[in-house]
Coordinates of C-alpha atoms and ligand atoms in Angstrom, one line a residue:
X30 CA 0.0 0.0 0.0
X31 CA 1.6 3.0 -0.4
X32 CA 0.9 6.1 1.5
X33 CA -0.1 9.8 0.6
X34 CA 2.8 11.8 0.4
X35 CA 2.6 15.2 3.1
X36 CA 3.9 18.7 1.3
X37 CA 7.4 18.8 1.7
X38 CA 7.4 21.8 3.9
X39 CA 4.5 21.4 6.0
X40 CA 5.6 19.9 9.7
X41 CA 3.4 19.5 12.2
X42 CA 6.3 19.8 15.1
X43 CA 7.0 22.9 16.7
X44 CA 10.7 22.1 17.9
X45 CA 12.4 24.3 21.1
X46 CA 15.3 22.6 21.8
X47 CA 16.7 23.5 24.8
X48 CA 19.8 20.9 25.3
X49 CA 20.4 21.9 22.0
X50 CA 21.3 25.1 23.8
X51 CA 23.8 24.0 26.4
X52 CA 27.6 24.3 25.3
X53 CA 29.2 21.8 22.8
X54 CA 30.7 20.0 25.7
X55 CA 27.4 18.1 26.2
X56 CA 26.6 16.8 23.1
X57 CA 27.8 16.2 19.4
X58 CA 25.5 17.3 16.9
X59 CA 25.0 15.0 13.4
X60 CA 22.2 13.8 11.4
X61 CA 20.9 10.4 11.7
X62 CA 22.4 7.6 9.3
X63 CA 19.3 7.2 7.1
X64 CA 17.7 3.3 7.1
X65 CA 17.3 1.6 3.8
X66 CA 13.8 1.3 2.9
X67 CA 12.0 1.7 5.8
X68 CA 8.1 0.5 6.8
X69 CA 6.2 1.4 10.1
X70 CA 5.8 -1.6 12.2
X71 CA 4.3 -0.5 15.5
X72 CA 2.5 3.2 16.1
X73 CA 1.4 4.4 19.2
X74 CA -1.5 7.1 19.3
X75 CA -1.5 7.7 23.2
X76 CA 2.1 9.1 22.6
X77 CA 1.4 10.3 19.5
X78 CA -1.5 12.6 20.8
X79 CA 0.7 13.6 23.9
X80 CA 2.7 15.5 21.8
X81 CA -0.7 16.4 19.7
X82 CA 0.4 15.1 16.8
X83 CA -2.4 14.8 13.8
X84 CA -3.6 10.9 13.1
X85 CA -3.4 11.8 9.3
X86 CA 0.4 12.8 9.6
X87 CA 1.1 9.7 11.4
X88 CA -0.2 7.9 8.5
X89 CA 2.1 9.5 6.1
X90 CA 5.1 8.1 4.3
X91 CA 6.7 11.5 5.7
X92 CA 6.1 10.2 9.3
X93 CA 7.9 6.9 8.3
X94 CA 11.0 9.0 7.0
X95 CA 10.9 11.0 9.8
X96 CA 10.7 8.6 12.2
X97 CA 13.2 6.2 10.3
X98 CA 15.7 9.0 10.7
X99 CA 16.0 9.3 7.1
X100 CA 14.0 12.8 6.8
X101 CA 14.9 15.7 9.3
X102 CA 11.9 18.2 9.7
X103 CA 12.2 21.4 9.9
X104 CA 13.3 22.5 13.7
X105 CA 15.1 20.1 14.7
X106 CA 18.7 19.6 15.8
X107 CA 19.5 16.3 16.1
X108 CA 22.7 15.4 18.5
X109 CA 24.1 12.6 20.6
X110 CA 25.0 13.6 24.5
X111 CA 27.7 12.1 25.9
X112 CA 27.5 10.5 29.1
X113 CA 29.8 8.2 31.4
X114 CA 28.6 5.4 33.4
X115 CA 29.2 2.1 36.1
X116 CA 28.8 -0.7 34.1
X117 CA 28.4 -3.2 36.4
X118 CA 30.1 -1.7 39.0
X119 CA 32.9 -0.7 36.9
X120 CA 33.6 3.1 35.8
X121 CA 33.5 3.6 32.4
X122 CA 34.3 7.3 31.8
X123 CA 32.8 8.0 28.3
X124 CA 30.1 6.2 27.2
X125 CA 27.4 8.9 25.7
X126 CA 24.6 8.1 23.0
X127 CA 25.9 5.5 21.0
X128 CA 23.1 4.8 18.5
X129 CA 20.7 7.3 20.2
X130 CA 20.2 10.4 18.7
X131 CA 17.9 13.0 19.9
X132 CA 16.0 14.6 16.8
X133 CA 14.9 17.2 19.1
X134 CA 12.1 18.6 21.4
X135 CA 9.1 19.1 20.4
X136 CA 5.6 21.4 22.5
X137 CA 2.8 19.5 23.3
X138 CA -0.2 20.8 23.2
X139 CA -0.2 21.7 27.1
X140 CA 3.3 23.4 26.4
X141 CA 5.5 20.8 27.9
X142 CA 8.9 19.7 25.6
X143 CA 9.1 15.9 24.9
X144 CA 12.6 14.5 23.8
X145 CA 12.4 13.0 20.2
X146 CA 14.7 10.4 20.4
X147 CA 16.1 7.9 17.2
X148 CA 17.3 4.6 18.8
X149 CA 19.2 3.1 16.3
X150 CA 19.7 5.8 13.9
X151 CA 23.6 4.9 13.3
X152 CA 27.0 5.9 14.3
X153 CA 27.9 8.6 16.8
X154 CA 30.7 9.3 18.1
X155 CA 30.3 7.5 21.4
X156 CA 29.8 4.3 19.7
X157 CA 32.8 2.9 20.3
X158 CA 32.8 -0.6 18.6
X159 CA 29.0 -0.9 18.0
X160 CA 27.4 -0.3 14.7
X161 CA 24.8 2.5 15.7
X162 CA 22.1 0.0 15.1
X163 CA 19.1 -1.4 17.4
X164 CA 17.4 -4.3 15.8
X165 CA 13.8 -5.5 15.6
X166 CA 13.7 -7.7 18.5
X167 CA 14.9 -5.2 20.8
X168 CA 13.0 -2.7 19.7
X169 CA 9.8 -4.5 19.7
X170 CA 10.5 -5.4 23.6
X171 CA 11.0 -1.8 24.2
X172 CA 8.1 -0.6 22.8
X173 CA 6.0 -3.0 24.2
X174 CA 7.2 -2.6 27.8
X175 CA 7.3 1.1 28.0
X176 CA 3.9 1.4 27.3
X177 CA 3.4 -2.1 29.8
X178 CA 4.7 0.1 32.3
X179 CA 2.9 3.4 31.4
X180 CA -0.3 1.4 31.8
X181 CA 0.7 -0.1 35.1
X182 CA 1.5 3.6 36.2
X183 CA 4.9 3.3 36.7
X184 CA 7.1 6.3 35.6
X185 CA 8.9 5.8 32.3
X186 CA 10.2 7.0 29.0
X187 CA 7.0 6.6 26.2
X188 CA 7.4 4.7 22.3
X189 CA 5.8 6.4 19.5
X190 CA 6.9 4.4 17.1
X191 CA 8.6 1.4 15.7
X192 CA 10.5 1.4 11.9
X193 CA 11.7 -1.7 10.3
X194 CA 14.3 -2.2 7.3
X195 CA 15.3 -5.6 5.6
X196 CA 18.8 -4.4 6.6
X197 CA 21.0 -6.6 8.2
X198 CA 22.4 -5.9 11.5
X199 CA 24.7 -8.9 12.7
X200 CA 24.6 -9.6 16.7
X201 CA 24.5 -13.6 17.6
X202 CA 22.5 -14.2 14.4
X203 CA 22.0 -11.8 11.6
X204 CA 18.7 -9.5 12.2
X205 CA 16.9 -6.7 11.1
X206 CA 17.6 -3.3 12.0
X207 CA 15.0 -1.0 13.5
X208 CA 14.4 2.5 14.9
X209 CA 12.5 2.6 18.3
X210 CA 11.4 6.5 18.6
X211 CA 10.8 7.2 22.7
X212 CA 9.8 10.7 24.3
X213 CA 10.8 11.7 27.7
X214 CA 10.9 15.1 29.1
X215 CA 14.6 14.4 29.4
X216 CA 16.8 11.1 28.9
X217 CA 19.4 12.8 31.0
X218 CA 21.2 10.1 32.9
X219 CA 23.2 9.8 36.3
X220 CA 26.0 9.2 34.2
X221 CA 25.5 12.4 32.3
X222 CA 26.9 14.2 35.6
X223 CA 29.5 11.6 36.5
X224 CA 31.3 12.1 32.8
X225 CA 32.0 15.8 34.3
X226 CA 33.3 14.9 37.6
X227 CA 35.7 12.3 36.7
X228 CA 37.2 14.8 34.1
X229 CA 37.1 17.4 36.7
X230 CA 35.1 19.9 34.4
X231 CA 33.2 21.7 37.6
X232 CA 31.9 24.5 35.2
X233 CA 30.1 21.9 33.3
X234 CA 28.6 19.9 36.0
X235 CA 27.0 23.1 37.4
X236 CA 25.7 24.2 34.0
X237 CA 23.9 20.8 33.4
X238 CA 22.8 20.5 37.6
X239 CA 21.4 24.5 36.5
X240 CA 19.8 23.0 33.4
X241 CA 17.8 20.3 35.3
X242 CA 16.6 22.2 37.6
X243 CA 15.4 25.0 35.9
X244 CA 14.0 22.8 32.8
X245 CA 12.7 20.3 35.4
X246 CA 12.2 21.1 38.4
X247 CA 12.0 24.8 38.9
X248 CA 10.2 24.4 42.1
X249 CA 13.7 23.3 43.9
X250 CA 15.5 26.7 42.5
X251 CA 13.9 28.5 45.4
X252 CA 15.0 26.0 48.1
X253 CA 17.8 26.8 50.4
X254 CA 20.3 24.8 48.7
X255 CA 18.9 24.0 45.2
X256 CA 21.6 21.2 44.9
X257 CA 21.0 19.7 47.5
X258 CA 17.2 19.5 47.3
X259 CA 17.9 18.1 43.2
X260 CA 20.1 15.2 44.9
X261 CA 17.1 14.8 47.1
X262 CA 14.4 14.6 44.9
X263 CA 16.2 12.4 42.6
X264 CA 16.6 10.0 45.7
X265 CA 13.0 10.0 46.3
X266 CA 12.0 9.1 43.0
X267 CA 14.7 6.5 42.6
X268 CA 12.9 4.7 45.8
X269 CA 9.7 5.5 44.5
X270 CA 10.0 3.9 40.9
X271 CA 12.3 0.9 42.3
X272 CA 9.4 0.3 44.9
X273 CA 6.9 0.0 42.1
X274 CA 9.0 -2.0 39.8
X275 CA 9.0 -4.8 42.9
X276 CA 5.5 -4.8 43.2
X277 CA 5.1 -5.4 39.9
X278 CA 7.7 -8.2 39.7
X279 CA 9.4 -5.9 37.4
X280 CA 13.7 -6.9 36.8
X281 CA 15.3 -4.3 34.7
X282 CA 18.3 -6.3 33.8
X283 CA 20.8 -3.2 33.7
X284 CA 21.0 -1.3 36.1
X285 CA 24.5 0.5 34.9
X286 CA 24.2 4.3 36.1
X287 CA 24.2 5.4 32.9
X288 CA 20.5 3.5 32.5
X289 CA 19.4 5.5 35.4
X290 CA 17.3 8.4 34.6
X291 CA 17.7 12.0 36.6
X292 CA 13.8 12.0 36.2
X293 CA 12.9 8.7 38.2
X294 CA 11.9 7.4 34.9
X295 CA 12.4 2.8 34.2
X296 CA 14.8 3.8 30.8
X297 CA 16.9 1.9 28.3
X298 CA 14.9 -1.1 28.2
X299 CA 17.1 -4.1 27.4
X300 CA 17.2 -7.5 29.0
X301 CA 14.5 -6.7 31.2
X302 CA 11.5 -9.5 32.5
X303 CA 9.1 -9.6 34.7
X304 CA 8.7 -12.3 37.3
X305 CA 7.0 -15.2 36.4
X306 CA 7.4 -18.0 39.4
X307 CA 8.5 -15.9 41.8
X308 CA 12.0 -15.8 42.9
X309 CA 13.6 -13.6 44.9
X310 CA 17.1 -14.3 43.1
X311 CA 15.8 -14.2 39.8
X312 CA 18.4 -12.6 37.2
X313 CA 16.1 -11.8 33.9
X314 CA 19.8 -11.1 32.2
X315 CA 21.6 -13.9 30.9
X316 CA 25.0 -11.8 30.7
X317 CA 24.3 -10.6 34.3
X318 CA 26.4 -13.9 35.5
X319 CA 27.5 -12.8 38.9
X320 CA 23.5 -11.9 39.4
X321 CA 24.5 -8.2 40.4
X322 CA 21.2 -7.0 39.0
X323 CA 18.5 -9.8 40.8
X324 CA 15.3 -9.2 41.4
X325 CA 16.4 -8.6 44.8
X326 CA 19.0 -6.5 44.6
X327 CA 17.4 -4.1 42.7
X328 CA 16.6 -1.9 45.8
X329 CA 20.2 -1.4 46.8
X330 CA 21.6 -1.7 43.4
X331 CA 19.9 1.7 43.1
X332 CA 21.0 3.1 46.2
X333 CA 24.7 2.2 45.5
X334 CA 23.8 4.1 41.9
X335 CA 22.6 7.2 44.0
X336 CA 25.5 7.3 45.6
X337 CA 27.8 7.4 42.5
X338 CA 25.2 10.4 41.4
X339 CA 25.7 11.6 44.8
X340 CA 29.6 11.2 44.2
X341 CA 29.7 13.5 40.9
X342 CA 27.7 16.3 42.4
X343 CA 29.9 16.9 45.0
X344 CA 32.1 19.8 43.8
X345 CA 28.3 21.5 44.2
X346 CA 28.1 21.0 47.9
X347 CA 29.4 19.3 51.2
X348 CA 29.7 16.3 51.7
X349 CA 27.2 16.1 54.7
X350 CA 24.9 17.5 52.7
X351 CA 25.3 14.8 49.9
X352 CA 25.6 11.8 52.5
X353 CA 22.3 12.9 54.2
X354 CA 20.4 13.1 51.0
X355 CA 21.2 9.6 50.0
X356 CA 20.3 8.7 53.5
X357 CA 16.9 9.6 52.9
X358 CA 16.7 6.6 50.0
X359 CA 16.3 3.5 52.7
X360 CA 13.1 5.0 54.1
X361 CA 11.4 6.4 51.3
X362 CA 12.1 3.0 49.4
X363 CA 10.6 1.7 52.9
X364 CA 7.3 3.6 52.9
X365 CA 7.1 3.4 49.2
X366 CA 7.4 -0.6 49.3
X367 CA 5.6 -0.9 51.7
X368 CA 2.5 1.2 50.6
X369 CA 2.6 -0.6 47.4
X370 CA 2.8 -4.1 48.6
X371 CA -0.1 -3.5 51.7
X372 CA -2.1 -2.4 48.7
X373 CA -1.6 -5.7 46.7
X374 CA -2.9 -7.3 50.2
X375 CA -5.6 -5.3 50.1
X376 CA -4.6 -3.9 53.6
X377 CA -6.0 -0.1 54.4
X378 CA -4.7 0.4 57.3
X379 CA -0.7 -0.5 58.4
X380 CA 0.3 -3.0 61.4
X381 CA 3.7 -3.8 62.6
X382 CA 3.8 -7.1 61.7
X383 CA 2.8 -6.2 58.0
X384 CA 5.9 -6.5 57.2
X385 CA 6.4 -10.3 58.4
X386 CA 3.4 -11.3 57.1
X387 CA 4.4 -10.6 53.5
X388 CA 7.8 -12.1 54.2
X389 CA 6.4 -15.0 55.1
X390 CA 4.1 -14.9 52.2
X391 CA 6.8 -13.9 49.5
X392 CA 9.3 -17.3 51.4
X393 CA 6.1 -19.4 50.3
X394 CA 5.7 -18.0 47.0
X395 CA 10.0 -18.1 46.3
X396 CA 9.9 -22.1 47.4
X397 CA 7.1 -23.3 45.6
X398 CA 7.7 -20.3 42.9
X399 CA 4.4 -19.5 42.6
X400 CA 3.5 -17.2 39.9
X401 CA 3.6 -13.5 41.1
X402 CA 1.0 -12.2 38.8
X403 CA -1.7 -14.9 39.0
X404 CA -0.9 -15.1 42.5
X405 CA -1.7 -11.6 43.2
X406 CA -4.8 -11.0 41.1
X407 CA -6.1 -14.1 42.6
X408 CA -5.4 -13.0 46.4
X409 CA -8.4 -10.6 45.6
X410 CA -10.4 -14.1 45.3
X411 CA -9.7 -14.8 49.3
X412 CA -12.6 -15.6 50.8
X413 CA -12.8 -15.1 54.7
X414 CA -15.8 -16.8 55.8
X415 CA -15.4 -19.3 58.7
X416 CA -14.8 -22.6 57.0
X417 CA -13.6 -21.3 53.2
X418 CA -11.1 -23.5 52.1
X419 CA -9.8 -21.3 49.6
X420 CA -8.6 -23.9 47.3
X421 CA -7.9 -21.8 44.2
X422 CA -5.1 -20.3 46.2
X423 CA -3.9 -22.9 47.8
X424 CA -2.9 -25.1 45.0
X425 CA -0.9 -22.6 44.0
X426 CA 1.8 -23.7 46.8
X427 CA 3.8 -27.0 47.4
X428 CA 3.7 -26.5 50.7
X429 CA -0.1 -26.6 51.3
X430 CA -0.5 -26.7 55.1
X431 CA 2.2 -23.5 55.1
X432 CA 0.1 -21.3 52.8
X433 CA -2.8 -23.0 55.6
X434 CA -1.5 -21.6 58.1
X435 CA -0.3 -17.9 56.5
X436 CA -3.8 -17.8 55.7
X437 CA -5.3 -18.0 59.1
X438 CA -2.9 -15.2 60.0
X439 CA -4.2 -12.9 56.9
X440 CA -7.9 -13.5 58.1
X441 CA -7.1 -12.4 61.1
X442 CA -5.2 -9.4 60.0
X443 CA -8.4 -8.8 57.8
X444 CA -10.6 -8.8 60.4
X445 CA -8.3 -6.6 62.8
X446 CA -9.0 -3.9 60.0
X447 CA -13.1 -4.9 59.6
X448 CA -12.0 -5.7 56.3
X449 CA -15.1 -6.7 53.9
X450 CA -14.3 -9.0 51.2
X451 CA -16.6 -7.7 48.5
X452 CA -14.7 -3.9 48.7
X453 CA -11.7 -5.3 49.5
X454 CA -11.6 -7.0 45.8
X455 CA -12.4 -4.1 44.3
X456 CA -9.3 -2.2 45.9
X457 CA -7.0 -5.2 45.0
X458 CA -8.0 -5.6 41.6
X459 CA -7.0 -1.7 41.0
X460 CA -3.7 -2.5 42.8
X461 CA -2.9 -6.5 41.2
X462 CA -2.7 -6.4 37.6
X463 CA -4.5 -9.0 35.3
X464 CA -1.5 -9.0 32.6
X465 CA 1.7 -8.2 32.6
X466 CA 4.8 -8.1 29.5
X467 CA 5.8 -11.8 29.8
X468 CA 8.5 -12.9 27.7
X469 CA 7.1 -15.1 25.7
X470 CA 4.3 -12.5 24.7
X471 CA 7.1 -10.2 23.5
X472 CA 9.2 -13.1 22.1
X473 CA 5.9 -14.6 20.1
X474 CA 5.0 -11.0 18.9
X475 CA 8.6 -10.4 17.7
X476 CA 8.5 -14.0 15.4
X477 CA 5.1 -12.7 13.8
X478 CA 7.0 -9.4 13.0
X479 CA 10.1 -11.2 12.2
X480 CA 8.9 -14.1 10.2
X481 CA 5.4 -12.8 8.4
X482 CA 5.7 -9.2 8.4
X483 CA 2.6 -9.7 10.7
X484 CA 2.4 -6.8 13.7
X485 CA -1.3 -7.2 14.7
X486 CA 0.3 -8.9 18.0
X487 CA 2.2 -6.2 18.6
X488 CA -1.0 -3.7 18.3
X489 CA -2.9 -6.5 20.3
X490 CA -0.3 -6.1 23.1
X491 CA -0.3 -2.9 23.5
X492 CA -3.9 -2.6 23.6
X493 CA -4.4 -4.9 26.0
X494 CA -1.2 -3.5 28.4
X495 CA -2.3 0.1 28.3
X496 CA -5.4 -1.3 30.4
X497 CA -3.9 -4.3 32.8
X498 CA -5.6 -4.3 35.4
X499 CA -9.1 -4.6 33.7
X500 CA -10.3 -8.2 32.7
X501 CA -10.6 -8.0 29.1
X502 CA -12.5 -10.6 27.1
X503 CA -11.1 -12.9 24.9
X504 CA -7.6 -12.2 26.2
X505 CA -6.9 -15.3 28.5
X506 CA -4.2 -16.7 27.0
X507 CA -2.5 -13.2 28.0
X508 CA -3.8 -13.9 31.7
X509 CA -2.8 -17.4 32.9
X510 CA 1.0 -19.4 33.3
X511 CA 3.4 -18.8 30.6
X512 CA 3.7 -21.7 27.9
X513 CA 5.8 -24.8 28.7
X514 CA 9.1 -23.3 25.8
X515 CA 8.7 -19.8 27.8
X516 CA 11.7 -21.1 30.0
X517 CA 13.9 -21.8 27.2
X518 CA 14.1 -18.2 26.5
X519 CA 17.2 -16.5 27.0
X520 CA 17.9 -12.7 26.9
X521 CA 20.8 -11.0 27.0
X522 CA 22.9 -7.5 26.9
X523 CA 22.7 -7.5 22.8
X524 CA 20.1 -5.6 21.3
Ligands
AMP616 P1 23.1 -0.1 27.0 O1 23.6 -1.1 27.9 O2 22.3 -0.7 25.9 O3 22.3 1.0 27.7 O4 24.3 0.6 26.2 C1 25.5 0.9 26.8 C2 26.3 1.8 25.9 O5 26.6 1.2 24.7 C3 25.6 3.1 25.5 O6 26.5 4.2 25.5 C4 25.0 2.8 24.2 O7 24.9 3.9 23.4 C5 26.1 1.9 23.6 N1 25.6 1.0 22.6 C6 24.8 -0.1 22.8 N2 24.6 -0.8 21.7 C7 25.2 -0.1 20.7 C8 25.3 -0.2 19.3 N3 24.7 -1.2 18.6 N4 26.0 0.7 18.6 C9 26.6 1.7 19.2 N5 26.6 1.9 20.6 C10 25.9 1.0 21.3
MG617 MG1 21.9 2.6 28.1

């Protein structure tokens, strides 16, 4: 089929690019590597009205080449920022947007700027060996999941679109290469402040610390110490998102510094999972051998990255100041955690021993790995009448008589609360959702792209993940335990 063609000069972005502003030192500026022959794969109209973008344009051959990176409109200024990172604990001191590049920001209609960002749109100068490409598979999963996690309200960067080329791009097999366009408010990046620190370039650090906060969070430039309140905030919405990523059974996979956003916001999406049978050990990264990022490290993994933020800002205040900022991350991921996961119990009210009782819970669910999902959503199902047997539940255990005996301990909690079973469903089913981004989904979505040229799986998906935690009909298959081949699938670093 081939599309209208849009006037050459019309463009429906109105670009203000404000990195595009800062001093050379933060960026390189170049125009995307164009792809060969590109065709729109996936399209996402909740981003693509966010940034009130008109459906017709979207269905242009224009938004293809745009999008592709093989047009540049009129406005923007694409570049690639560097950055620095800890790769797995190891300082790597230039790293930067290696097959990134930002096209630009573009006004929604409420005003705000959204980064218009190319992922795999070629060479940059901080590619170092890589070959600027992202391929279908990866970009797929990304797609998919950021939207998973927009629609299970968890902070994150947004997709607007997937574009495929029959070029190859060689990783363990030979794929396709694709460009995955995502929109944040920024994509700056812990390790965008630690490339300044380690070079010792204090001037720089301040001008980027001055550009966040005025660009994105202007209410901190009247605090006391504006620094230190940035460092702050930052901590708090590190515990925040991490919280919500474990009560979701969401792994990330890599958890470098320079895959942590200044924002709060889950970005770079690469090896990531979510729980199936729950584990608390669980690595979803097959590269991640030593199991540094686990399901249950995640928490401090992200407090250790806090500190290396913490680390690079220093030249902007004391060091008391820093330490008691990132002191602040253990009780906010606390609170947070705990909110999130009293919630999934359907608990209103909080008890001291809340915290065992979900321990205890989570050791039941780790040895007979229970699936965290369908585990949750059913917990809605408990019925506390005197003599219920809740069966359903139950047989999701080994150890039967254990889960027995947790559960006389929940009714009672229930009751200490006056807890009534029909509302208390209706809280948990807001707070449990129904589906989640398994792999396999991804993984069969990806072959139907892959093999057929067939995305309706990938529109199916995202349909059904903007809304998880309503019932939808028709989509059980989505809702129940993975497929028997799920555990053969591997992911890894290459994307
Ligand atoms: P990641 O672990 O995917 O967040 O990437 C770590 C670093 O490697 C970043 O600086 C990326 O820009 C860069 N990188 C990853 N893949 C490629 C690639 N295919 N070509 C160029 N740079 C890449
Ligand atoms: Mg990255």
């Amino acid at each position: 089929m081939s599309l209208p063609r849009q006037r050459p000069d019309a463009t429906p972005f109105e670009f203000d690019n404000s990195f595009g502003r800062l001093p050379g030192a933060f960026y390189t500026r170049l125009r995307p590597t164009p792809l060969p022959d590109p065709y729109l794969v996936a399209f996402n109209p909740a981003a693509a009205e966010l940034i009130g973008l008109d459906p017709a344009y979207c269905a242009t051959r224009e938004f293809v080449e745009v999008f592709s990176g093989n047009r540049v409109p009129q406005g923007a200024d694409p570049l690639a920022a560097i950055y620095a990172g800890h790769q797995f604990g190891t300082f790597v001191p230039q790293l930067g947007d290696g097959r990134a590049i930002l096209l630009g920001e573009v006004r929604a209609p409420d005003r705000r700027r959204w980064d218009l960002q190319l992922k795999g749109a070629g060479r940059t100068p901080y590619s170092r060996m890589g070959d600027g490409r992202a391929v279908l598979r990866s970009s797929i999963r990304e797609f998919l999941c950021s939207e998973a996690m927009h629609g299970l309200g968890i902070p994150t960067t947004r997709a607007l679109a997937v574009t495929g080329s029959d070029a190859p791009v060689v990783r363990e097999t030979v794929e396709s290469a694709a460009v995955l366009t995502r929109m944040a408010p920024s994509h700056v990046r812990f390790g965008s402040f630690e490339v300044f620190f380690h070079r010792g370039q204090e001037d720089e650090l301040r001008t980027l610390a001055d550009y966040v906060l005025r660009e994105h969070f202007p209410e901190l430039l009247s605090a006391e110490k504006p620094y230190v309140s940035l460092l702050s905030e930052i901590v708090y919405r590190t515990a925040e998102l991490v919280a919500h990523w474990q009560a979701v059974g969401f792994c990330h996979g890599v958890m470098n510094t320079d895959n942590m956003s200044v924002l709060g916001l889950t970005i770079d999406y690469g090896p990531f999972g979510f729980l199936d049978g729950f584990d608390w050990n669980h690595v979803c990264n097959h590269s991640d051998d030593g199991g540094r990022y686990a399901y249950n490290m995640q928490p401090k993994v992200a407090h250790w990255n806090l500190y290396c933020l913490g680390q690079a800002l220093l030249p902007l205040m004391e060091m008391e100041e820093a330490e008691a900022a990132l002191q602040r991350y253990e009780p906010a991921f606390d609170t947070a955690y705990a909110m999130q996961m009293r919630a999934k119990l359907g608990l209103q009210t909080a008890e001291d021993g809340d915290a065992k009782l979900l321990e205890r819970l989570l050791g039941l669910m780790h040895s007979s790995r229970t699936d965290f999902t369908i585990f949750f959503r059913s917990l809605a199902l408990f019925d506390s009448a005197p003599g219920a047997d809740n069966r359903g539940l139950r047989d999701q255990f080994t150890e039967r008589e254990a889960f027995d005996a947790w559960a006389l301990e929940y009714k009672a909690r229930l009751a200490r609360e006056g807890s009534v079973d029909a509302a208390r469903r209706d809280r948990m089913d807001l707070a449990n959702p129904v589906y989640v981004l398994r792999n396999w989904m991804a993984e069969e979505a990806i072959a139907k792209a892959r093999d057929g040229r067939d995305y309706s799986m990938i529109a199916e998906l995202q349909q059904l993940l903007s809304d998880p935690y309503t019932e939808q009909p028709g989509m059980q298959r989505y809702s129940g335990l993975p497929p028997g081949w799920a555990g053969a699938i591997s992911v890894s670093c290459s994307s």
